[in-house]
Amino acid sequence: MPDFSLSPDLESLQDLARKFARTEMMPRAAECDRRGIFPEEIYRKAFDLGLMNLNVPAEYGGSGLGAFQQCLIVEELGYGCAGMTTSIIANCLALEPILLGGTEAQKREVLEPFCRSYHLASFGLTEPGGGSDAGSLATRARRDGEGYVLSGEKCFITNAPHASLFTVFATLDPELRHKGISAFYVPREAEGVVPGKDEEKMGHRASSTGTVRFEQVRVPAAHRLGAEGEGFPLAMRTLDMTRTPIGALATGIAQCALDHAARYSRERHSFGKPIGEHQAIQMKLAMMTSQVRAARLLTWQAATLIDAGKNATLESSVAKCFASDAAMRVSDEAIQIFGGYGYMKDYPVEKLLRDAKLTQIYEGSNEIQRIVIARELLRRYAP
Amino acid sequence: MEIQVLVKPAPETEGRIAPTADGSRLDPAGIKWVLAGYDESAVEQALLLRERSPGTIVHALSWGPAPRSEEILRAGLALGCDRATWVEAPPGFEPTGIDAARALAAVLADRPAELVLLGQQSGDSEDGLQPLALAALLGRPGFGAVSRLTWDAAGRQFSFLRSLDHGAEEWTVPAPVVVGLRQADQDPRTAKLPMILKSRKMPVDRVASATVAAALDGHPGSPPLRFSLPAPRSGAKLIEYASPEEAAQKLLKRLREEAKVLP
């Protein structure tokens, strides 16, 4: 039976990420949040330490980590600052379609430079006209001689203002819906790639999010990932790999909120004793502890299945959905425990709530996750 | 050149520290062990010396119980040490004090290293004993409080600074030598993820406790009578005042009469 303790090998990875989160990320988190700073020097340090291209196999120069190892690291980084973490792990999302759908030559061409020196990549699926309904893409790919011409706009793209490479999903024929979609990779310097402004966001303010427009961008056929029409399943398989780490990131936010609340409960006095001695606070702390632990274990379970090569569609959706909801609940209660101070920006907990919110929305909204969970569940009860 | 760099596990200061139930010593249960601060500097300096003198071998050595010693050695390998040796402590021996020096000297005596490098003191027991005890046991020159350590390969000698309260001494000493380091030339590096992964698969040689038993024979460690935590800090006292002059008067009175830090 598993005892859910970590081996020394795993602990050594967790230690690295924890140290980085506590010494590099946390001291800058409040300032970056307040002023919307994209702290590139922190991202460069993350790259130098091997914390950036976690999923890229060592043969291409990446860290070559499995899902469980990635989750341990992402939880620790998420504890330090969710926004910075989103920017640090955005390469994992953007490069995953190349790992899953690229030829050997494509992998060498793209992945090796990314692992040799600091580069950011962006994953371009969502569009202004549709997020969850990814089958109805409006970005067009038109065949043109030996290659393609891309035109359209992507939005809410992490790191887009700073990325040197985009993985882009576009349709050859909108009538075909999902089956018309193909995947491409496009270097930023390609003519007609126009990144838009950095969006002002509620949370994740140390991350950078923007639109990117493709104005008649010529893409050689050699930059298509997989066959024509295979783009949609490739996008879904990509999100299958990256969904579980989002659960880990949310767990990190929740753990951070719990730690702040528990510490404050020992320090803050009301009615002649520390507020942690009031049952009203204890009930909250008990609920928060349960939520954090359940979120972590669900994430670990999904990651373990992925590493074993088993289907984890249900489990990864459960983990992402539960952990992000937990991050919302736990950070909300942390603010309540801090009372008026919790609502003030001089205290660290209101940021956690704003950061937690995005984890319910991105990489497959929680509503989509619930549809997946229900579909997987009902399949098992077929009459 | 060969460098034997000694690494000691010390309790992480952010962790929870508590005495054993009988109050005799620090309870090792639940403690997270990290590379002691000065030893971290020693590893850094060893790696810098290797970078400046290619071909140098940096060999990490630690004495103590498993698994903490092995973990500290793997931390050294992850930082870039070439090899690692764990000297197993027999049951009942504390991995500190003169026992450590005797055991480590027994192993180092057979190793023709130009430099035995370690922190000037450990992060926990703070004896500051090892550099000079090891030097005495090995019959080699030994120095503590060292910084700016350099190696002159042609002259086969080390130069360094010893920083003292009243000034600084410059030294040049022929190899072999034992050096207790105060400060490396730069802040200790952080192990990178690929190196951490690699270090987990590298061999850690083991020297069985029987090998060093003779060196320890007849010298049982002498434990302290009692271990206690520092007294908890008392709360701050607020001075109430109507004017700055009154505040200063009240503060002076308290510093004289209560704290007794002023005449």
XYZ file of C-alpha atoms in Angstrom, chain A residues 24-43 80-85 87 198-208 345 350-351 354-355:
43
model
C 13.450 34.234 -5.363
C 9.706 34.418 -5.957
C 8.055 35.313 -2.655
C 10.161 38.387 -1.866
C 9.074 39.929 -5.195
C 5.513 38.548 -5.379
C 3.652 41.437 -3.722
C 5.435 44.135 -5.700
C 5.028 42.348 -9.040
C 1.357 41.810 -8.247
C 0.727 45.400 -7.299
C 2.538 46.962 -10.229
C 1.921 44.263 -12.817
C 5.641 43.618 -13.300
C 6.776 40.712 -15.478
C 9.938 39.740 -13.547
C 11.973 38.350 -16.381
C 15.123 38.027 -14.266
C 13.279 35.527 -12.050
C 12.187 33.565 -15.113
C 5.571 31.240 -4.032
C 3.550 33.122 -6.663
C 0.857 31.731 -8.937
C 1.363 34.367 -11.621
C 5.105 33.767 -11.886
C 4.437 30.031 -11.942
C 4.705 32.175 -16.839
C -0.221 43.093 -22.180
C -3.686 42.675 -20.585
C -4.526 44.143 -17.164
C -5.666 41.196 -15.075
C -7.428 40.581 -11.768
C -4.695 38.173 -10.643
C -1.613 36.400 -11.975
C -0.303 39.894 -12.477
C 3.349 38.832 -12.576
C 2.456 36.813 -15.636
C 1.957 38.365 -19.018
C -3.445 44.827 -0.077
C -6.306 38.855 -0.964
C -3.776 38.249 -3.762
C -7.427 36.806 -7.079
C -4.776 34.313 -8.236
